[in-house]
mmCIF file with all atom_site columns, C-alpha atoms in Angstrom:
data_model
loop_
_atom_site.group_PDB
_atom_site.id
_atom_site.type_symbol
_atom_site.label_atom_id
_atom_site.label_alt_id
_atom_site.label_comp_id
_atom_site.label_asym_id
_atom_site.label_entity_id
_atom_site.label_seq_id
_atom_site.pdbx_PDB_ins_code
_atom_site.Cartn_x
_atom_site.Cartn_y
_atom_site.Cartn_z
_atom_site.occupancy
_atom_site.B_iso_or_equiv
_atom_site.pdbx_formal_charge
_atom_site.auth_seq_id
_atom_site.auth_comp_id
_atom_site.auth_asym_id
_atom_site.auth_atom_id
_atom_site.pdbx_PDB_model_num
ATOM 1   C CA . MET A 1 1   ? 22.305 -8.910  -10.628 1.00 61.00 ? 1   MET A CA 1
ATOM 2   C CA . THR A 1 2   ? 19.993 -10.702 -8.244  1.00 61.00 ? 2   THR A CA 1
ATOM 3   C CA . SER A 1 3   ? 18.452 -14.063 -9.117  1.00 60.00 ? 3   SER A CA 1
ATOM 4   C CA . ILE A 1 4   ? 15.355 -15.830 -7.860  1.00 61.00 ? 4   ILE A CA 1
ATOM 5   C CA . GLN A 1 5   ? 14.472 -19.353 -8.894  1.00 58.00 ? 5   GLN A CA 1
ATOM 6   C CA . LEU A 1 6   ? 10.941 -20.683 -8.957  1.00 56.00 ? 6   LEU A CA 1
ATOM 7   C CA . GLN A 1 7   ? 10.859 -24.226 -7.650  1.00 47.00 ? 7   GLN A CA 1
ATOM 8   C CA . ARG A 1 8   ? 8.673  -26.927 -6.277  1.00 45.00 ? 8   ARG A CA 1
ATOM 9   C CA . HIS A 1 9   ? 9.871  -28.117 -2.916  1.00 37.00 ? 9   HIS A CA 1
ATOM 10  C CA . GLY A 1 10  ? 10.696 -31.825 -2.791  1.00 39.00 ? 10  GLY A CA 1
ATOM 11  C CA . GLN A 1 11  ? 11.941 -34.023 -0.008  1.00 36.00 ? 11  GLN A CA 1
ATOM 12  C CA . PRO A 1 12  ? 14.658 -32.339 2.065   1.00 38.00 ? 12  PRO A CA 1
ATOM 13  C CA . GLN A 1 13  ? 18.019 -34.047 1.864   1.00 37.00 ? 13  GLN A CA 1
ATOM 14  C CA . LEU A 1 14  ? 20.018 -34.030 5.060   1.00 37.00 ? 14  LEU A CA 1
ATOM 15  C CA . PRO A 1 15  ? 23.717 -34.789 5.352   1.00 43.00 ? 15  PRO A CA 1
ATOM 16  C CA . SER A 1 16  ? 24.769 -37.600 7.646   1.00 41.00 ? 16  SER A CA 1
ATOM 17  C CA . LEU A 1 17  ? 24.377 -36.265 11.178  1.00 42.00 ? 17  LEU A CA 1
ATOM 18  C CA . SER A 1 18  ? 24.748 -37.678 14.666  1.00 47.00 ? 18  SER A CA 1
ATOM 19  C CA . SER A 1 19  ? 21.635 -38.104 16.795  1.00 47.00 ? 19  SER A CA 1
ATOM 20  C CA . SER A 1 20  ? 22.615 -35.141 18.999  1.00 46.00 ? 20  SER A CA 1
ATOM 21  C CA . GLN A 1 21  ? 23.039 -32.922 15.930  1.00 43.00 ? 21  GLN A CA 1
ATOM 22  C CA . LEU A 1 22  ? 19.649 -34.068 14.640  1.00 35.00 ? 22  LEU A CA 1
ATOM 23  C CA . ARG A 1 23  ? 17.980 -33.239 17.958  1.00 45.00 ? 23  ARG A CA 1
ATOM 24  C CA . THR A 1 24  ? 19.674 -29.825 18.047  1.00 45.00 ? 24  THR A CA 1
ATOM 25  C CA . GLY A 1 25  ? 18.695 -29.036 14.471  1.00 40.00 ? 25  GLY A CA 1
ATOM 26  C CA . GLY A 1 26  ? 15.204 -30.538 14.743  1.00 37.00 ? 26  GLY A CA 1
ATOM 27  C CA . VAL A 1 27  ? 13.481 -27.316 15.739  1.00 37.00 ? 27  VAL A CA 1
ATOM 28  C CA . PHE A 1 28  ? 15.286 -25.411 12.998  1.00 36.00 ? 28  PHE A CA 1
ATOM 29  C CA . LEU A 1 29  ? 14.262 -28.014 10.416  1.00 31.00 ? 29  LEU A CA 1
ATOM 30  C CA . VAL A 1 30  ? 10.613 -27.920 11.496  1.00 32.00 ? 30  VAL A CA 1
ATOM 31  C CA . VAL A 1 31  ? 10.563 -24.109 11.253  1.00 30.00 ? 31  VAL A CA 1
ATOM 32  C CA . LEU A 1 32  ? 12.265 -24.270 7.854   1.00 31.00 ? 32  LEU A CA 1
ATOM 33  C CA . LEU A 1 33  ? 9.777  -26.861 6.556   1.00 33.00 ? 33  LEU A CA 1
ATOM 34  C CA . VAL A 1 34  ? 6.812  -24.820 7.788   1.00 30.00 ? 34  VAL A CA 1
ATOM 35  C CA . LEU A 1 35  ? 8.241  -21.721 6.074   1.00 32.00 ? 35  LEU A CA 1
ATOM 36  C CA . ALA A 1 36  ? 8.904  -23.680 2.856   1.00 35.00 ? 36  ALA A CA 1
ATOM 37  C CA . GLY A 1 37  ? 5.376  -25.090 2.902   1.00 34.00 ? 37  GLY A CA 1
ATOM 38  C CA . THR A 1 38  ? 3.904  -21.640 3.437   1.00 31.00 ? 38  THR A CA 1
ATOM 39  C CA . VAL A 1 39  ? 5.934  -20.193 0.565   1.00 33.00 ? 39  VAL A CA 1
ATOM 40  C CA . TRP A 1 40  ? 5.036  -23.145 -1.688  1.00 36.00 ? 40  TRP A CA 1
ATOM 41  C CA . LEU A 1 41  ? 1.334  -22.657 -0.950  1.00 34.00 ? 41  LEU A CA 1
ATOM 42  C CA . SER A 1 42  ? 1.642  -18.923 -1.719  1.00 37.00 ? 42  SER A CA 1
ATOM 43  C CA . GLY A 1 43  ? 2.131  -19.818 -5.378  1.00 43.00 ? 43  GLY A CA 1
ATOM 44  C CA . ILE A 1 44  ? 5.737  -18.805 -6.008  1.00 44.00 ? 44  ILE A CA 1
ATOM 45  C CA . PRO A 1 45  ? 8.327  -20.605 -3.948  1.00 38.00 ? 45  PRO A CA 1
ATOM 46  C CA . LEU A 1 46  ? 11.567 -18.668 -4.058  1.00 37.00 ? 46  LEU A CA 1
ATOM 47  C CA . ARG A 1 47  ? 14.989 -19.944 -3.151  1.00 33.00 ? 47  ARG A CA 1
ATOM 48  C CA . GLY A 1 48  ? 17.955 -18.039 -1.878  1.00 31.00 ? 48  GLY A CA 1
ATOM 49  C CA . SER A 1 49  ? 18.530 -14.520 -0.727  1.00 35.00 ? 49  SER A CA 1
ATOM 50  C CA . GLU A 1 50  ? 20.787 -12.173 -2.591  1.00 44.00 ? 50  GLU A CA 1
ATOM 51  C CA . THR A 1 51  ? 21.459 -8.471  -2.422  1.00 47.00 ? 51  THR A CA 1
ATOM 52  C CA . ASP A 1 52  ? 22.663 -6.181  -5.200  1.00 50.00 ? 52  ASP A CA 1
ATOM 53  C CA . ALA A 1 53  ? 23.734 -2.930  -3.583  1.00 51.00 ? 53  ALA A CA 1
ATOM 54  C CA . GLY A 1 54  ? 25.802 0.141   -4.336  1.00 53.00 ? 54  GLY A CA 1
ATOM 55  C CA . ALA A 1 55  ? 25.432 3.775   -5.397  1.00 68.00 ? 55  ALA A CA 1
ATOM 56  C CA . GLY A 1 56  ? 22.830 4.423   -2.686  1.00 86.00 ? 56  GLY A CA 1
ATOM 57  C CA . MET A 1 57  ? 20.466 1.747   -4.012  1.00 91.00 ? 57  MET A CA 1
ATOM 58  C CA . SER A 1 58  ? 19.917 -1.897  -3.099  1.00 91.00 ? 58  SER A CA 1
ATOM 59  C CA . LEU A 1 59  ? 17.761 -4.681  -4.459  1.00 91.00 ? 59  LEU A CA 1
ATOM 60  C CA . SER A 1 60  ? 17.427 -7.748  -2.269  1.00 91.00 ? 60  SER A CA 1
ATOM 61  C CA . ALA A 1 61  ? 15.516 -10.897 -3.142  1.00 86.00 ? 61  ALA A CA 1
ATOM 62  C CA . GLY A 1 62  ? 14.505 -13.811 -0.987  1.00 79.00 ? 62  GLY A CA 1
ATOM 63  C CA . GLU A 1 63  ? 11.634 -16.023 0.044   1.00 68.00 ? 63  GLU A CA 1
ATOM 64  C CA . GLN A 1 64  ? 9.509  -13.052 1.100   1.00 69.00 ? 64  GLN A CA 1
ATOM 65  C CA . GLY A 1 65  ? 9.902  -11.263 -2.251  1.00 85.00 ? 65  GLY A CA 1
ATOM 66  C CA . THR A 1 66  ? 12.082 -8.450  -3.535  1.00 92.00 ? 66  THR A CA 1
ATOM 67  C CA . THR A 1 67  ? 12.842 -5.173  -1.757  1.00 94.00 ? 67  THR A CA 1
ATOM 68  C CA . LEU A 1 68  ? 14.110 -2.076  -3.558  1.00 94.00 ? 68  LEU A CA 1
ATOM 69  C CA . SER A 1 69  ? 15.617 0.592   -1.328  1.00 93.00 ? 69  SER A CA 1
ATOM 70  C CA . VAL A 1 70  ? 17.166 3.934   -2.250  1.00 93.00 ? 70  VAL A CA 1
ATOM 71  C CA . THR A 1 71  ? 19.149 5.850   0.358   1.00 91.00 ? 71  THR A CA 1
ATOM 72  C CA . SER A 1 72  ? 20.874 8.490   -1.784  1.00 90.00 ? 72  SER A CA 1
ATOM 73  C CA . LEU A 1 73  ? 20.939 9.777   -5.357  1.00 90.00 ? 73  LEU A CA 1
ATOM 74  C CA . GLU A 1 74  ? 22.328 12.973  -6.846  1.00 89.00 ? 74  GLU A CA 1
ATOM 75  C CA . ALA A 1 75  ? 20.165 15.256  -8.973  1.00 89.00 ? 75  ALA A CA 1
ATOM 76  C CA . GLY A 1 76  ? 20.424 14.188  -12.633 1.00 91.00 ? 76  GLY A CA 1
ATOM 77  C CA . ALA A 1 77  ? 21.673 10.702  -11.717 1.00 91.00 ? 77  ALA A CA 1
ATOM 78  C CA . SER A 1 78  ? 20.165 7.245   -12.079 1.00 91.00 ? 78  SER A CA 1
ATOM 79  C CA . ALA A 1 79  ? 20.951 3.758   -10.774 1.00 93.00 ? 79  ALA A CA 1
ATOM 80  C CA . SER A 1 80  ? 19.758 0.349   -11.977 1.00 93.00 ? 80  SER A CA 1
ATOM 81  C CA . ARG A 1 81  ? 19.521 -3.126  -10.496 1.00 93.00 ? 81  ARG A CA 1
ATOM 82  C CA . THR A 1 82  ? 18.188 -6.349  -12.018 1.00 92.00 ? 82  THR A CA 1
ATOM 83  C CA . VAL A 1 83  ? 16.492 -9.462  -10.730 1.00 91.00 ? 83  VAL A CA 1
ATOM 84  C CA . THR A 1 84  ? 16.072 -12.649 -12.762 1.00 90.00 ? 84  THR A CA 1
ATOM 85  C CA . ILE A 1 85  ? 13.207 -15.053 -12.143 1.00 89.00 ? 85  ILE A CA 1
ATOM 86  C CA . ARG A 1 86  ? 14.066 -18.635 -13.134 1.00 89.00 ? 86  ARG A CA 1
ATOM 87  C CA . ASN A 1 87  ? 11.545 -21.404 -13.782 1.00 90.00 ? 87  ASN A CA 1
ATOM 88  C CA . PRO A 1 88  ? 13.197 -24.845 -13.389 1.00 87.00 ? 88  PRO A CA 1
ATOM 89  C CA . GLU A 1 89  ? 9.898  -26.657 -14.038 1.00 88.00 ? 89  GLU A CA 1
ATOM 90  C CA . SER A 1 90  ? 9.096  -28.597 -17.228 1.00 91.00 ? 90  SER A CA 1
ATOM 91  C CA . THR A 1 91  ? 5.981  -26.457 -17.793 1.00 93.00 ? 91  THR A CA 1
ATOM 92  C CA . GLU A 1 92  ? 5.576  -22.727 -18.293 1.00 93.00 ? 92  GLU A CA 1
ATOM 93  C CA . VAL A 1 93  ? 4.166  -20.572 -15.484 1.00 92.00 ? 93  VAL A CA 1
ATOM 94  C CA . ARG A 1 94  ? 2.257  -17.288 -15.512 1.00 93.00 ? 94  ARG A CA 1
ATOM 95  C CA . LEU A 1 95  ? 4.035  -14.583 -13.506 1.00 92.00 ? 95  LEU A CA 1
ATOM 96  C CA . ALA A 1 96  ? 2.487  -11.620 -11.702 1.00 91.00 ? 96  ALA A CA 1
ATOM 97  C CA . LEU A 1 97  ? 4.070  -8.719  -9.828  1.00 91.00 ? 97  LEU A CA 1
ATOM 98  C CA . VAL A 1 98  ? 2.557  -6.885  -6.860  1.00 92.00 ? 98  VAL A CA 1
ATOM 99  C CA . GLU A 1 99  ? 4.130  -3.720  -5.427  1.00 92.00 ? 99  GLU A CA 1
ATOM 100 C CA . ASN A 1 100 ? 3.624  -2.810  -1.793  1.00 91.00 ? 100 ASN A CA 1
ATOM 101 C CA . ALA A 1 101 ? 4.650  0.803   -1.261  1.00 91.00 ? 101 ALA A CA 1
ATOM 102 C CA . ALA A 1 102 ? 3.411  4.327   -0.891  1.00 89.00 ? 102 ALA A CA 1
ATOM 103 C CA . PRO A 1 103 ? 4.621  7.184   -3.078  1.00 89.00 ? 103 PRO A CA 1
ATOM 104 C CA . THR A 1 104 ? 7.811  8.520   -1.548  1.00 88.00 ? 104 THR A CA 1
ATOM 105 C CA . THR A 1 105 ? 8.258  12.081  -0.354  1.00 86.00 ? 105 THR A CA 1
ATOM 106 C CA . ALA A 1 106 ? 12.070 11.753  -0.553  1.00 84.00 ? 106 ALA A CA 1
ATOM 107 C CA . ALA A 1 107 ? 13.730 14.408  -2.715  1.00 85.00 ? 107 ALA A CA 1
ATOM 108 C CA . GLY A 1 108 ? 10.460 16.324  -2.771  1.00 86.00 ? 108 GLY A CA 1
ATOM 109 C CA . GLY A 1 109 ? 8.659  13.331  -4.314  1.00 89.00 ? 109 GLY A CA 1
ATOM 110 C CA . ALA A 1 110 ? 10.755 13.672  -7.491  1.00 92.00 ? 110 ALA A CA 1
ATOM 111 C CA . LEU A 1 111 ? 12.256 10.153  -7.412  1.00 93.00 ? 111 LEU A CA 1
ATOM 112 C CA . VAL A 1 112 ? 11.259 8.279   -10.599 1.00 94.00 ? 112 VAL A CA 1
ATOM 113 C CA . LEU A 1 113 ? 11.104 4.485   -10.958 1.00 95.00 ? 113 LEU A CA 1
ATOM 114 C CA . ARG A 1 114 ? 11.202 2.601   -14.250 1.00 96.00 ? 114 ARG A CA 1
ATOM 115 C CA . ILE A 1 115 ? 10.570 -1.170  -14.286 1.00 95.00 ? 115 ILE A CA 1
ATOM 116 C CA . GLU A 1 116 ? 11.401 -3.146  -17.404 1.00 95.00 ? 116 GLU A CA 1
ATOM 117 C CA . HIS A 1 117 ? 10.460 -6.789  -17.916 1.00 94.00 ? 117 HIS A CA 1
ATOM 118 C CA . ASP A 1 118 ? 12.632 -8.471  -20.552 1.00 89.00 ? 118 ASP A CA 1
ATOM 119 C CA . GLU A 1 119 ? 13.365 -5.001  -22.038 1.00 87.00 ? 119 GLU A CA 1
ATOM 120 C CA . ARG A 1 120 ? 9.667  -3.976  -22.127 1.00 93.00 ? 120 ARG A CA 1
ATOM 121 C CA . VAL A 1 121 ? 8.641  -1.052  -19.877 1.00 95.00 ? 121 VAL A CA 1
ATOM 122 C CA . VAL A 1 122 ? 5.921  -2.171  -17.451 1.00 93.00 ? 122 VAL A CA 1
ATOM 123 C CA . TYR A 1 123 ? 5.971  0.908   -15.203 1.00 94.00 ? 123 TYR A CA 1
ATOM 124 C CA . GLU A 1 124 ? 7.475  4.382   -15.287 1.00 95.00 ? 124 GLU A CA 1
ATOM 125 C CA . GLY A 1 125 ? 6.422  7.003   -12.780 1.00 94.00 ? 125 GLY A CA 1
ATOM 126 C CA . PRO A 1 126 ? 6.843  8.211   -9.210  1.00 94.00 ? 126 PRO A CA 1
ATOM 127 C CA . PHE A 1 127 ? 8.694  5.813   -6.916  1.00 93.00 ? 127 PHE A CA 1
ATOM 128 C CA . GLY A 1 128 ? 6.205  3.746   -4.893  1.00 92.00 ? 128 GLY A CA 1
ATOM 129 C CA . ALA A 1 129 ? 3.161  4.887   -6.882  1.00 92.00 ? 129 ALA A CA 1
ATOM 130 C CA . MET A 1 130 ? 2.667  1.769   -9.000  1.00 88.00 ? 130 MET A CA 1
ATOM 131 C CA . ALA A 1 131 ? -0.757 0.390   -8.117  1.00 79.00 ? 131 ALA A CA 1
ATOM 132 C CA . ASP A 1 132 ? -0.643 -2.075  -5.220  1.00 81.00 ? 132 ASP A CA 1
ATOM 133 C CA . VAL A 1 133 ? -2.566 -4.613  -7.293  1.00 81.00 ? 133 VAL A CA 1
ATOM 134 C CA . ARG A 1 134 ? -1.568 -7.847  -9.000  1.00 86.00 ? 134 ARG A CA 1
ATOM 135 C CA . GLN A 1 135 ? -0.111 -7.063  -12.439 1.00 89.00 ? 135 GLN A CA 1
ATOM 136 C CA . ASP A 1 136 ? 0.234  -9.820  -15.023 1.00 92.00 ? 136 ASP A CA 1
ATOM 137 C CA . MET A 1 137 ? 3.787  -10.114 -16.388 1.00 93.00 ? 137 MET A CA 1
ATOM 138 C CA . GLY A 1 138 ? 3.104  -12.939 -18.842 1.00 92.00 ? 138 GLY A CA 1
ATOM 139 C CA . TRP A 1 139 ? 4.572  -16.420 -19.149 1.00 93.00 ? 139 TRP A CA 1
ATOM 140 C CA . VAL A 1 140 ? 7.947  -17.716 -17.992 1.00 93.00 ? 140 VAL A CA 1
ATOM 141 C CA . PRO A 1 141 ? 8.810  -20.617 -20.307 1.00 93.00 ? 141 PRO A CA 1
ATOM 142 C CA . ALA A 1 142 ? 9.632  -24.083 -19.001 1.00 93.00 ? 142 ALA A CA 1
ATOM 143 C CA . ARG A 1 143 ? 13.243 -24.035 -17.755 1.00 92.00 ? 143 ARG A CA 1
ATOM 144 C CA . GLY A 1 144 ? 13.349 -20.370 -18.823 1.00 93.00 ? 144 GLY A CA 1
ATOM 145 C CA . GLU A 1 145 ? 13.846 -17.060 -17.115 1.00 92.00 ? 145 GLU A CA 1
ATOM 146 C CA . SER A 1 146 ? 12.565 -13.480 -17.050 1.00 91.00 ? 146 SER A CA 1
ATOM 147 C CA . THR A 1 147 ? 14.632 -10.455 -16.134 1.00 92.00 ? 147 THR A CA 1
ATOM 148 C CA . PHE A 1 148 ? 13.359 -7.315  -14.454 1.00 93.00 ? 148 PHE A CA 1
ATOM 149 C CA . ARG A 1 149 ? 15.410 -4.093  -14.408 1.00 94.00 ? 149 ARG A CA 1
ATOM 150 C CA . PHE A 1 150 ? 14.604 -1.469  -11.775 1.00 95.00 ? 150 PHE A CA 1
ATOM 151 C CA . THR A 1 151 ? 15.999 1.994   -12.599 1.00 95.00 ? 151 THR A CA 1
ATOM 152 C CA . VAL A 1 152 ? 15.643 4.892   -10.185 1.00 94.00 ? 152 VAL A CA 1
ATOM 153 C CA . SER A 1 153 ? 16.402 8.414   -11.377 1.00 94.00 ? 153 SER A CA 1
ATOM 154 C CA . LEU A 1 154 ? 16.260 11.939  -10.067 1.00 92.00 ? 154 LEU A CA 1
ATOM 155 C CA . PRO A 1 155 ? 15.684 14.885  -12.442 1.00 93.00 ? 155 PRO A CA 1
ATOM 156 C CA . GLU A 1 156 ? 18.369 17.590  -12.719 1.00 92.00 ? 156 GLU A CA 1
ATOM 157 C CA . THR A 1 157 ? 16.041 20.134  -11.090 1.00 91.00 ? 157 THR A CA 1
ATOM 158 C CA . ALA A 1 158 ? 15.224 17.974  -8.048  1.00 89.00 ? 158 ALA A CA 1
ATOM 159 C CA . PRO A 1 159 ? 16.874 18.413  -4.684  1.00 86.00 ? 159 PRO A CA 1
ATOM 160 C CA . PRO A 1 160 ? 19.542 15.749  -4.071  1.00 82.00 ? 160 PRO A CA 1
ATOM 161 C CA . PHE A 1 161 ? 18.466 12.702  -2.105  1.00 85.00 ? 161 PHE A CA 1
ATOM 162 C CA . SER A 1 162 ? 21.218 12.225  0.449   1.00 80.00 ? 162 SER A CA 1
ATOM 163 C CA . ALA A 1 163 ? 22.204 9.411   2.770   1.00 66.00 ? 163 ALA A CA 1
ATOM 164 C CA . GLY A 1 164 ? 21.117 9.857   6.354   1.00 68.00 ? 164 GLY A CA 1
ATOM 165 C CA . GLY A 1 165 ? 17.522 10.668  5.501   1.00 73.00 ? 165 GLY A CA 1
ATOM 166 C CA . GLN A 1 166 ? 14.630 8.250   5.308   1.00 81.00 ? 166 GLN A CA 1
ATOM 167 C CA . ALA A 1 167 ? 15.100 5.615   2.597   1.00 89.00 ? 167 ALA A CA 1
ATOM 168 C CA . ALA A 1 168 ? 12.616 5.248   -0.239  1.00 92.00 ? 168 ALA A CA 1
ATOM 169 C CA . THR A 1 169 ? 11.556 1.582   -0.099  1.00 93.00 ? 169 THR A CA 1
ATOM 170 C CA . ALA A 1 170 ? 9.182  -0.600  -2.091  1.00 93.00 ? 170 ALA A CA 1
ATOM 171 C CA . THR A 1 171 ? 8.598  -4.330  -1.823  1.00 94.00 ? 171 THR A CA 1
ATOM 172 C CA . TYR A 1 172 ? 7.505  -6.621  -4.634  1.00 93.00 ? 172 TYR A CA 1
ATOM 173 C CA . ALA A 1 173 ? 5.834  -10.008 -4.382  1.00 91.00 ? 173 ALA A CA 1
ATOM 174 C CA . TRP A 1 174 ? 6.196  -12.460 -7.260  1.00 88.00 ? 174 TRP A CA 1
ATOM 175 C CA . GLU A 1 175 ? 3.253  -14.780 -7.846  1.00 88.00 ? 175 GLU A CA 1
ATOM 176 C CA . SER A 1 176 ? 3.110  -17.654 -10.294 1.00 86.00 ? 176 SER A CA 1
ATOM 177 C CA . THR A 1 177 ? 0.364  -19.931 -11.535 1.00 83.00 ? 177 THR A CA 1
ATOM 178 C CA . PRO A 1 178 ? 0.738  -22.973 -13.820 1.00 80.00 ? 178 PRO A CA 1
#
């Protein structure tokens, strides 16, 4: 399972460093602060980067969003991965999901994606064909979490989707508003 935590960025806390270490890390810190500020202004600051991979499918989450990639799947098989969005704030936030992908032609276009949000189906259809528009996912309670399950399947009658070909990939941006 992959986890993402919503957070407000506070003051960075640095360990005790020598002046030469501070000078060496200064550029890195400035770049990191600019990136953190950009992500904070985008509406959903994310922390950490994790990958859940295996069975020809990976789900990675980080500050730029979540990427789902499928490299192989046998006909009649399915694979699932989950991502949990955590809200550490003392107020609830409204969550939205935006997919950025084009319908895949892998396995003859037969790859099917099902997205569930807290056990409620929010999309089921061709992989990459969910509208590339902002979709409201409801409220994440204060200090609560929401779980999304991504399941990719291939019908029995479809040609197998084998490793070595072009991966089917979709990216998802998480947006929150108070």
